[in-house]
Amino acid sequence: MSHSITTPWKKSISKTSIYLSFFWTVVLMIMFFSAANGIGPGETSVFNDNVMRSLTPFVILLAAASIGVNVYKWMVGHWNRIVAIVNASFHLNFAVFLIFLASRDSLFDPAFMAYLSDRFDVSTGSIEVYPFVILWIIVLSIISSDVYDTIVGFKKARIKHT
């Protein structure tokens, strides 16, 4: 007689969440490389090309790690302590990268700041704060979502098999 342990539905890892994570990894990679290649209004690049190029290896490593974590989650299929730790480790590294990125004073191209200043008839000093405020709102929203995902992962990992 074979005894199989079934994974409770509450403990399983949603395939939809894995697919969405793959999707967002691809979208963020496209956005990063578009930004790194000088996307912006007219001939103006939004981001400083040198900063973006210097971050490329880290972005590639994070994308590979995201894919690896999601393949691992897919293979295991349910939350356990190791999956929760791997997931939390990825989210921590991603959060550190986002904070590092958003903290760069030279992230935005000076020509883009001048463009915004001219476009909205505001001094360059006044306009410089707005892109950083928007960036930090996005970064903190992503980090909040990652913290929530990490907490849920550990809670689901603690659910006992029936």
Tab-separated table of N, CA and C in Angstrom:
chain	number	residue	atom	x	y	z
A	1	MET	N	0.838	-1.172	0.000
A	1	MET	CA	0.000	0.000	0.000
A	1	MET	C	0.884	1.237	0.000
A	2	SER	N	0.604	2.107	-0.929
A	2	SER	CA	1.416	3.309	-1.105
A	2	SER	C	0.824	4.458	-0.299
A	3	HIS	N	1.689	5.123	0.414
A	3	HIS	CA	1.249	6.304	1.165
A	3	HIS	C	1.791	7.530	0.454
A	4	SER	N	0.913	8.340	-0.025
A	4	SER	CA	1.376	9.567	-0.665
A	4	SER	C	0.967	10.749	0.191
A	5	ILE	N	1.853	11.673	0.266
A	5	ILE	CA	1.556	12.900	1.008
A	5	ILE	C	1.011	13.898	0.007
A	6	THR	N	-0.151	14.401	0.290
A	6	THR	CA	-0.731	15.395	-0.606
A	6	THR	C	-0.400	16.784	-0.085
A	7	THR	N	-0.178	17.658	-1.008
A	7	THR	CA	0.109	19.040	-0.639
A	7	THR	C	-1.209	19.779	-0.522
A	8	PRO	N	-1.479	20.336	0.640
A	8	PRO	CA	-2.727	21.097	0.756
A	8	PRO	C	-2.738	22.247	-0.242
A	9	TRP	N	-3.912	22.553	-0.724
A	9	TRP	CA	-4.071	23.628	-1.688
A	9	TRP	C	-3.454	24.916	-1.171
A	10	LYS	N	-3.607	25.183	0.121
A	10	LYS	CA	-3.087	26.431	0.696
A	10	LYS	C	-1.563	26.490	0.677
A	11	LYS	N	-0.914	25.350	0.580
A	11	LYS	CA	0.541	25.295	0.617
A	11	LYS	C	1.155	25.292	-0.790
A	12	SER	N	0.347	25.047	-1.802
A	12	SER	CA	0.880	24.942	-3.163
A	12	SER	C	1.299	26.307	-3.698
A	13	ILE	N	2.235	26.270	-4.619
A	13	ILE	CA	2.707	27.492	-5.272
A	13	ILE	C	1.909	27.653	-6.558
A	14	SER	N	1.249	28.765	-6.675
A	14	SER	CA	0.398	29.033	-7.827
A	14	SER	C	1.224	29.131	-9.108
A	15	LYS	N	0.818	28.363	-10.112
A	15	LYS	CA	1.482	28.437	-11.422
A	15	LYS	C	1.293	29.832	-12.017
A	16	THR	N	0.136	30.434	-11.751
A	16	THR	CA	-0.123	31.789	-12.244
A	16	THR	C	0.899	32.769	-11.687
A	17	SER	N	1.228	32.650	-10.399
A	17	SER	CA	2.211	33.567	-9.805
A	17	SER	C	3.584	33.361	-10.434
A	18	ILE	N	3.900	32.116	-10.768
A	18	ILE	CA	5.186	31.832	-11.417
A	18	ILE	C	5.201	32.425	-12.827
A	19	TYR	N	4.128	32.242	-13.578
A	19	TYR	CA	4.046	32.811	-14.929
A	19	TYR	C	4.109	34.330	-14.886
A	20	LEU	N	3.404	34.928	-13.918
A	20	LEU	CA	3.447	36.388	-13.796
A	20	LEU	C	4.852	36.876	-13.452
A	21	SER	N	5.547	36.131	-12.625
A	21	SER	CA	6.917	36.510	-12.278
A	21	SER	C	7.828	36.438	-13.502
A	22	PHE	N	7.688	35.378	-14.309
A	22	PHE	CA	8.444	35.294	-15.565
A	22	PHE	C	8.111	36.491	-16.452
A	23	PHE	N	6.817	36.796	-16.570
A	23	PHE	CA	6.363	37.915	-17.401
A	23	PHE	C	7.002	39.220	-16.933
A	24	TRP	N	6.953	39.503	-15.614
A	24	TRP	CA	7.505	40.756	-15.099
A	24	TRP	C	9.022	40.802	-15.226
A	25	THR	N	9.670	39.659	-15.133
A	25	THR	CA	11.123	39.636	-15.348
A	25	THR	C	11.442	40.082	-16.765
A	26	VAL	N	10.705	39.552	-17.735
A	26	VAL	CA	10.921	39.928	-19.138
A	26	VAL	C	10.588	41.403	-19.351
A	27	VAL	N	9.459	41.868	-18.812
A	27	VAL	CA	9.057	43.268	-18.970
A	27	VAL	C	10.110	44.205	-18.363
A	28	LEU	N	10.578	43.893	-17.158
A	28	LEU	CA	11.582	44.748	-16.512
A	28	LEU	C	12.908	44.737	-17.267
A	29	MET	N	13.275	43.593	-17.825
A	29	MET	CA	14.497	43.532	-18.632
A	29	MET	C	14.349	44.405	-19.885
A	30	ILE	N	13.215	44.323	-20.542
A	30	ILE	CA	12.973	45.152	-21.724
A	30	ILE	C	13.007	46.627	-21.344
A	31	MET	N	12.359	46.972	-20.228
A	31	MET	CA	12.353	48.369	-19.785
A	31	MET	C	13.778	48.841	-19.467
A	32	PHE	N	14.538	48.006	-18.762
A	32	PHE	CA	15.901	48.397	-18.403
A	32	PHE	C	16.745	48.611	-19.649
A	33	PHE	N	16.721	47.653	-20.579
A	33	PHE	CA	17.579	47.778	-21.759
A	33	PHE	C	17.093	48.871	-22.702
A	34	SER	N	15.810	49.158	-22.702
A	34	SER	CA	15.310	50.306	-23.469
A	34	SER	C	15.835	51.596	-22.847
A	35	ALA	N	15.763	51.660	-21.525
A	35	ALA	CA	16.262	52.845	-20.819
A	35	ALA	C	17.772	52.964	-20.980
A	36	ALA	N	18.475	51.843	-20.938
A	36	ALA	CA	19.934	51.864	-21.069
A	36	ALA	C	20.370	52.270	-22.475
A	37	ASN	N	19.474	52.101	-23.435
A	37	ASN	CA	19.805	52.473	-24.816
A	37	ASN	C	19.267	53.848	-25.189
A	38	GLY	N	18.996	54.658	-24.205
A	38	GLY	CA	18.698	56.060	-24.459
A	38	GLY	C	17.260	56.388	-24.809
A	39	ILE	N	16.304	55.679	-24.231
A	39	ILE	CA	14.914	56.009	-24.492
A	39	ILE	C	14.563	57.327	-23.790
A	40	GLY	N	13.842	58.166	-24.482
A	40	GLY	CA	13.441	59.436	-23.918
A	40	GLY	C	12.813	60.312	-24.978
A	41	PRO	N	12.376	61.496	-24.575
A	41	PRO	CA	11.741	62.399	-25.540
A	41	PRO	C	12.755	62.969	-26.527
A	42	GLY	N	12.424	62.875	-27.791
A	42	GLY	CA	13.301	63.425	-28.827
A	42	GLY	C	14.660	62.750	-28.803
A	43	GLU	N	15.686	63.553	-28.765
A	43	GLU	CA	17.060	63.040	-28.740
A	43	GLU	C	17.588	62.913	-27.309
A	44	THR	N	16.739	63.161	-26.336
A	44	THR	CA	17.146	63.173	-24.935
A	44	THR	C	16.948	61.805	-24.303
A	45	SER	N	17.945	61.351	-23.571
A	45	SER	CA	17.846	60.100	-22.821
A	45	SER	C	17.359	60.416	-21.408
A	46	VAL	N	16.435	59.614	-20.896
A	46	VAL	CA	15.927	59.842	-19.537
A	46	VAL	C	17.018	59.541	-18.512
A	47	PHE	N	17.730	58.438	-18.726
A	47	PHE	CA	18.716	57.999	-17.745
A	47	PHE	C	20.138	58.225	-18.247
A	48	ASN	N	21.049	58.380	-17.305
A	48	ASN	CA	22.463	58.546	-17.590
A	48	ASN	C	22.991	57.226	-18.167
A	49	ASP	N	23.471	57.267	-19.405
A	49	ASP	CA	23.922	56.059	-20.103
A	49	ASP	C	25.042	55.336	-19.351
A	50	ASN	N	25.970	56.072	-18.775
A	50	ASN	CA	27.085	55.446	-18.050
A	50	ASN	C	26.592	54.687	-16.823
A	51	VAL	N	25.656	55.264	-16.106
A	51	VAL	CA	25.097	54.595	-14.923
A	51	VAL	C	24.374	53.321	-15.341
A	52	MET	N	23.576	53.411	-16.389
A	52	MET	CA	22.810	52.254	-16.846
A	52	MET	C	23.748	51.128	-17.312
A	53	ARG	N	24.787	51.482	-18.053
A	53	ARG	CA	25.740	50.463	-18.513
A	53	ARG	C	26.458	49.805	-17.335
A	54	SER	N	26.782	50.593	-16.310
A	54	SER	CA	27.481	50.028	-15.150
A	54	SER	C	26.590	49.067	-14.362
A	55	LEU	N	25.282	49.221	-14.468
A	55	LEU	CA	24.354	48.357	-13.737
A	55	LEU	C	23.940	47.109	-14.520
A	56	THR	N	24.272	47.057	-15.803
A	56	THR	CA	23.841	45.949	-16.663
A	56	THR	C	24.214	44.569	-16.116
A	57	PRO	N	25.443	44.338	-15.657
A	57	PRO	CA	25.754	42.988	-15.136
A	57	PRO	C	24.866	42.586	-13.957
A	58	PHE	N	24.554	43.544	-13.091
A	58	PHE	CA	23.705	43.252	-11.932
A	58	PHE	C	22.272	42.932	-12.364
A	59	VAL	N	21.793	43.647	-13.363
A	59	VAL	CA	20.446	43.409	-13.879
A	59	VAL	C	20.367	42.016	-14.495
A	60	ILE	N	21.388	41.633	-15.236
A	60	ILE	CA	21.412	40.300	-15.846
A	60	ILE	C	21.456	39.220	-14.760
A	61	LEU	N	22.273	39.432	-13.729
A	61	LEU	CA	22.339	38.470	-12.616
A	61	LEU	C	20.996	38.356	-11.894
A	62	LEU	N	20.339	39.492	-11.657
A	62	LEU	CA	19.036	39.461	-10.985
A	62	LEU	C	17.983	38.771	-11.848
A	63	ALA	N	18.004	39.009	-13.144
A	63	ALA	CA	17.049	38.353	-14.041
A	63	ALA	C	17.283	36.841	-14.041
A	64	ALA	N	18.544	36.433	-14.099
A	64	ALA	CA	18.864	35.005	-14.064
A	64	ALA	C	18.432	34.391	-12.729
A	65	ALA	N	18.661	35.124	-11.634
A	65	ALA	CA	18.251	34.640	-10.315
A	65	ALA	C	16.732	34.518	-10.234
A	66	SER	N	16.026	35.477	-10.782
A	66	SER	CA	14.560	35.428	-10.789
A	66	SER	C	14.067	34.201	-11.548
A	67	ILE	N	14.648	33.969	-12.694
A	67	ILE	CA	14.265	32.790	-13.486
A	67	ILE	C	14.594	31.518	-12.711
A	68	GLY	N	15.770	31.482	-12.100
A	68	GLY	CA	16.170	30.307	-11.313
A	68	GLY	C	15.236	30.044	-10.144
A	69	VAL	N	14.887	31.088	-9.413
A	69	VAL	CA	13.974	30.947	-8.270
A	69	VAL	C	12.618	30.432	-8.745
A	70	ASN	N	12.134	30.966	-9.841
A	70	ASN	CA	10.825	30.546	-10.335
A	70	ASN	C	10.826	29.127	-10.888
A	71	VAL	N	11.905	28.726	-11.541
A	71	VAL	CA	12.013	27.335	-11.993
A	71	VAL	C	12.039	26.406	-10.775
A	72	TYR	N	12.779	26.798	-9.747
A	72	TYR	CA	12.849	26.008	-8.519
A	72	TYR	C	11.463	25.901	-7.868
A	73	LYS	N	10.763	27.030	-7.766
A	73	LYS	CA	9.421	27.016	-7.182
A	73	LYS	C	8.484	26.119	-8.002
A	74	TRP	N	8.616	26.164	-9.316
A	74	TRP	CA	7.788	25.358	-10.199
A	74	TRP	C	8.078	23.858	-9.985
A	75	MET	N	9.373	23.537	-9.880
A	75	MET	CA	9.760	22.131	-9.700
A	75	MET	C	9.280	21.590	-8.344
A	76	VAL	N	9.435	22.365	-7.285
A	76	VAL	CA	9.031	21.917	-5.950
A	76	VAL	C	7.503	21.898	-5.858
A	77	GLY	N	6.862	22.947	-6.337
A	77	GLY	CA	5.400	22.978	-6.413
A	77	GLY	C	4.666	23.367	-5.151
A	78	HIS	N	5.352	23.409	-4.036
A	78	HIS	CA	4.697	23.815	-2.790
A	78	HIS	C	5.704	24.552	-1.907
A	79	TRP	N	5.151	25.341	-1.017
A	79	TRP	CA	6.003	26.110	-0.121
A	79	TRP	C	6.576	25.209	0.959
A	80	ASN	N	7.868	25.321	1.167
A	80	ASN	CA	8.529	24.708	2.307
A	80	ASN	C	9.577	25.716	2.785
A	81	ARG	N	10.264	25.368	3.823
A	81	ARG	CA	11.211	26.323	4.420
A	81	ARG	C	12.301	26.740	3.427
A	82	ILE	N	12.841	25.786	2.680
A	82	ILE	CA	13.923	26.096	1.738
A	82	ILE	C	13.414	27.016	0.627
A	83	VAL	N	12.239	26.719	0.079
A	83	VAL	CA	11.665	27.571	-0.972
A	83	VAL	C	11.446	28.981	-0.430
A	84	ALA	N	10.920	29.082	0.797
A	84	ALA	CA	10.675	30.398	1.397
A	84	ALA	C	11.981	31.169	1.592
A	85	ILE	N	13.039	30.486	2.003
A	85	ILE	CA	14.341	31.141	2.203
A	85	ILE	C	14.926	31.589	0.867
A	86	VAL	N	14.852	30.724	-0.148
A	86	VAL	CA	15.358	31.085	-1.481
A	86	VAL	C	14.586	32.295	-2.012
A	87	ASN	N	13.270	32.265	-1.864
A	87	ASN	CA	12.416	33.362	-2.311
A	87	ASN	C	12.760	34.660	-1.574
A	88	ALA	N	12.901	34.570	-0.261
A	88	ALA	CA	13.241	35.750	0.554
A	88	ALA	C	14.622	36.293	0.179
A	89	SER	N	15.576	35.404	-0.075
A	89	SER	CA	16.932	35.836	-0.446
A	89	SER	C	16.913	36.611	-1.759
A	90	PHE	N	16.134	36.101	-2.723
A	90	PHE	CA	16.031	36.817	-3.988
A	90	PHE	C	15.413	38.200	-3.764
A	91	HIS	N	14.309	38.252	-3.025
A	91	HIS	CA	13.641	39.535	-2.786
A	91	HIS	C	14.553	40.519	-2.049
A	92	LEU	N	15.338	40.029	-1.112
A	92	LEU	CA	16.277	40.898	-0.396
A	92	LEU	C	17.317	41.473	-1.354
A	93	ASN	N	17.889	40.630	-2.201
A	93	ASN	CA	18.874	41.111	-3.173
A	93	ASN	C	18.259	42.109	-4.146
A	94	PHE	N	17.046	41.832	-4.587
A	94	PHE	CA	16.359	42.738	-5.504
A	94	PHE	C	16.086	44.078	-4.830
A	95	ALA	N	15.669	44.051	-3.558
A	95	ALA	CA	15.407	45.290	-2.820
A	95	ALA	C	16.689	46.106	-2.646
A	96	VAL	N	17.791	45.442	-2.326
A	96	VAL	CA	19.075	46.141	-2.180
A	96	VAL	C	19.456	46.802	-3.501
A	97	PHE	N	19.280	46.070	-4.604
A	97	PHE	CA	19.584	46.640	-5.918
A	97	PHE	C	18.706	47.857	-6.202
A	98	LEU	N	17.405	47.760	-5.944
A	98	LEU	CA	16.502	48.884	-6.208
A	98	LEU	C	16.870	50.108	-5.380
A	99	ILE	N	17.206	49.891	-4.124
A	99	ILE	CA	17.604	51.008	-3.258
A	99	ILE	C	18.896	51.633	-3.777
A	100	PHE	N	19.851	50.795	-4.161
A	100	PHE	CA	21.106	51.290	-4.741
A	100	PHE	C	20.827	52.098	-6.005
A	101	LEU	N	19.973	51.579	-6.881
A	101	LEU	CA	19.625	52.262	-8.126
A	101	LEU	C	18.971	53.609	-7.849
A	102	ALA	N	17.979	53.614	-6.991
A	102	ALA	CA	17.231	54.842	-6.716
A	102	ALA	C	18.064	55.876	-5.960
A	103	SER	N	19.115	55.426	-5.295
A	103	SER	CA	19.967	56.342	-4.518
A	103	SER	C	21.017	57.053	-5.359
A	104	ARG	N	21.144	56.673	-6.613
A	104	ARG	CA	22.154	57.272	-7.481
A	104	ARG	C	21.747	58.688	-7.871
A	105	ASP	N	22.517	59.687	-7.444
A	105	ASP	CA	22.236	61.080	-7.808
A	105	ASP	C	22.359	61.294	-9.307
A	106	SER	N	23.223	60.518	-9.930
A	106	SER	CA	23.492	60.704	-11.354
A	106	SER	C	22.642	59.791	-12.237
A	107	LEU	N	21.556	59.227	-11.687
A	107	LEU	CA	20.727	58.285	-12.444
A	107	LEU	C	20.072	58.937	-13.657
A	108	PHE	N	19.522	60.133	-13.471
A	108	PHE	CA	18.833	60.802	-14.571
A	108	PHE	C	19.810	61.659	-15.369
A	109	ASP	N	19.662	61.629	-16.672
A	109	ASP	CA	20.513	62.389	-17.580
A	109	ASP	C	20.260	63.890	-17.363
A	110	PRO	N	21.320	64.699	-17.198
A	110	PRO	CA	21.143	66.143	-17.026
A	110	PRO	C	20.359	66.794	-18.180
A	111	ALA	N	20.529	66.278	-19.391
A	111	ALA	CA	19.789	66.824	-20.541
A	111	ALA	C	18.288	66.561	-20.391
A	112	PHE	N	17.927	65.440	-19.783
A	112	PHE	CA	16.516	65.139	-19.540
A	112	PHE	C	15.951	66.103	-18.505
A	113	MET	N	16.724	66.383	-17.479
A	113	MET	CA	16.276	67.334	-16.454
A	113	MET	C	16.090	68.724	-17.075
A	114	ALA	N	17.004	69.119	-17.951
A	114	ALA	CA	16.874	70.411	-18.638
A	114	ALA	C	15.628	70.408	-19.534
A	115	TYR	N	15.382	69.295	-20.211
A	115	TYR	CA	14.188	69.155	-21.054
A	115	TYR	C	12.919	69.343	-20.213
A	116	LEU	N	12.850	68.657	-19.054
A	116	LEU	CA	11.679	68.793	-18.179
A	116	LEU	C	11.529	70.228	-17.683
A	117	SER	N	12.654	70.847	-17.336
A	117	SER	CA	12.645	72.225	-16.854
A	117	SER	C	12.068	73.167	-17.908
A	118	ASP	N	12.521	73.010	-19.154
A	118	ASP	CA	12.009	73.842	-20.254
A	118	ASP	C	10.546	73.525	-20.548
A	119	ARG	N	10.218	72.254	-20.572
A	119	ARG	CA	8.863	71.795	-20.937
A	119	ARG	C	7.814	72.313	-19.966
A	120	PHE	N	8.135	72.299	-18.667
A	120	PHE	CA	7.168	72.698	-17.649
A	120	PHE	C	7.441	74.082	-17.076
A	121	ASP	N	8.417	74.789	-17.665
A	121	ASP	CA	8.750	76.151	-17.252
A	121	ASP	C	8.995	76.250	-15.749
A	122	VAL	N	9.844	75.340	-15.273
A	122	VAL	CA	10.205	75.282	-13.857
A	122	VAL	C	11.724	75.232	-13.795
A	123	SER	N	12.301	75.801	-12.754
A	123	SER	CA	13.759	75.778	-12.640
A	123	SER	C	14.262	74.333	-12.559
A	124	THR	N	15.466	74.123	-13.060
A	124	THR	CA	16.059	72.781	-13.065
A	124	THR	C	16.156	72.233	-11.642
A	125	GLY	N	16.524	73.064	-10.710
A	125	GLY	CA	16.615	72.635	-9.305
A	125	GLY	C	15.286	72.162	-8.758
A	126	SER	N	14.199	72.831	-9.140
A	126	SER	CA	12.873	72.440	-8.669
A	126	SER	C	12.382	71.157	-9.334
A	127	ILE	N	12.673	71.017	-10.611
A	127	ILE	CA	12.158	69.862	-11.362
A	127	ILE	C	12.900	68.580	-10.997
A	128	GLU	N	14.137	68.675	-10.539
A	128	GLU	CA	14.948	67.480	-10.273
A	128	GLU	C	14.347	66.572	-9.213
A	129	VAL	N	13.563	67.108	-8.300
A	129	VAL	CA	13.016	66.294	-7.220
A	129	VAL	C	11.896	65.368	-7.718
A	130	TYR	N	11.132	65.762	-8.726
A	130	TYR	CA	9.971	64.993	-9.149
A	130	TYR	C	10.293	63.603	-9.679
A	131	PRO	N	11.255	63.438	-10.590
A	131	PRO	CA	11.558	62.076	-11.039
A	131	PRO	C	12.018	61.163	-9.895
A	132	PHE	N	12.766	61.721	-8.937
A	132	PHE	CA	13.225	60.906	-7.818
A	132	PHE	C	12.073	60.531	-6.888
A	133	VAL	N	11.126	61.429	-6.691
A	133	VAL	CA	9.952	61.119	-5.869
A	133	VAL	C	9.159	59.988	-6.516
A	134	ILE	N	8.917	60.091	-7.809
A	134	ILE	CA	8.188	59.039	-8.530
A	134	ILE	C	8.959	57.727	-8.465
A	135	LEU	N	10.267	57.791	-8.672
A	135	LEU	CA	11.109	56.597	-8.620
A	135	LEU	C	11.028	55.936	-7.247
A	136	TRP	N	11.126	56.724	-6.167
A	136	TRP	CA	11.073	56.160	-4.825
A	136	TRP	C	9.696	55.583	-4.504
A	137	ILE	N	8.645	56.185	-5.015
A	137	ILE	CA	7.301	55.617	-4.824
A	137	ILE	C	7.226	54.239	-5.484
A	138	ILE	N	7.752	54.134	-6.689
A	138	ILE	CA	7.763	52.847	-7.399
A	138	ILE	C	8.618	51.835	-6.637
A	139	VAL	N	9.812	52.235	-6.218
A	139	VAL	CA	10.726	51.339	-5.498
A	139	VAL	C	10.079	50.851	-4.198
A	140	LEU	N	9.498	51.754	-3.432
A	140	LEU	CA	8.877	51.357	-2.161
A	140	LEU	C	7.652	50.475	-2.381
A	141	SER	N	6.927	50.695	-3.463
A	141	SER	CA	5.786	49.832	-3.792
A	141	SER	C	6.259	48.420	-4.124
A	142	ILE	N	7.314	48.314	-4.910
A	142	ILE	CA	7.865	47.006	-5.266
A	142	ILE	C	8.393	46.299	-4.019
A	143	ILE	N	9.120	47.018	-3.186
A	143	ILE	CA	9.663	46.421	-1.964
A	143	ILE	C	8.528	45.972	-1.045
A	144	SER	N	7.472	46.762	-0.939
A	144	SER	CA	6.315	46.367	-0.117
A	144	SER	C	5.701	45.074	-0.635
A	145	SER	N	5.562	44.973	-1.940
A	145	SER	CA	5.025	43.756	-2.553
A	145	SER	C	5.946	42.568	-2.288
A	146	ASP	N	7.251	42.783	-2.371
A	146	ASP	CA	8.217	41.712	-2.110
A	146	ASP	C	8.173	41.268	-0.647
A	147	VAL	N	8.039	42.220	0.280
A	147	VAL	CA	7.938	41.881	1.700
A	147	VAL	C	6.678	41.044	1.942
A	148	TYR	N	5.570	41.463	1.340
A	148	TYR	CA	4.320	40.711	1.472
A	148	TYR	C	4.491	39.291	0.933
A	149	ASP	N	5.091	39.153	-0.258
A	149	ASP	CA	5.308	37.838	-0.863
A	149	ASP	C	6.190	36.969	0.025
A	150	THR	N	7.201	37.562	0.631
A	150	THR	CA	8.098	36.831	1.523
A	150	THR	C	7.358	36.339	2.762
A	151	ILE	N	6.560	37.198	3.351
A	151	ILE	CA	5.797	36.818	4.546
A	151	ILE	C	4.815	35.697	4.214
A	152	VAL	N	4.098	35.835	3.109
A	152	VAL	CA	3.146	34.800	2.691
A	152	VAL	C	3.876	33.480	2.445
A	153	GLY	N	5.045	33.541	1.809
A	153	GLY	CA	5.826	32.331	1.557
A	153	GLY	C	6.190	31.605	2.839
A	154	PHE	N	6.649	32.347	3.855
A	154	PHE	CA	6.998	31.710	5.122
A	154	PHE	C	5.757	31.180	5.848
A	155	LYS	N	4.655	31.897	5.769
A	155	LYS	CA	3.416	31.401	6.390
A	155	LYS	C	2.956	30.110	5.734
A	156	LYS	N	2.992	30.063	4.409
A	156	LYS	CA	2.579	28.852	3.708
A	156	LYS	C	3.555	27.703	3.946
A	157	ALA	N	4.817	28.023	4.139
A	157	ALA	CA	5.812	26.981	4.408
A	157	ALA	C	5.556	26.317	5.752
A	158	ARG	N	4.928	27.025	6.680
A	158	ARG	CA	4.657	26.484	8.024
A	158	ARG	C	3.401	25.615	8.067
A	159	ILE	N	2.590	25.639	7.015
A	159	ILE	CA	1.383	24.803	6.981
A	159	ILE	C	1.817	23.341	6.950
A	160	LYS	N	1.237	22.541	7.819
A	160	LYS	CA	1.588	21.120	7.905
A	160	LYS	C	0.884	20.301	6.837
A	161	HIS	N	1.576	19.270	6.335
A	161	HIS	CA	0.967	18.334	5.378
A	161	HIS	C	-0.133	17.554	6.094
A	162	THR	N	-1.137	17.169	5.316
A	162	THR	CA	-2.209	16.355	5.904
A	162	THR	C	-2.093	14.915	5.457
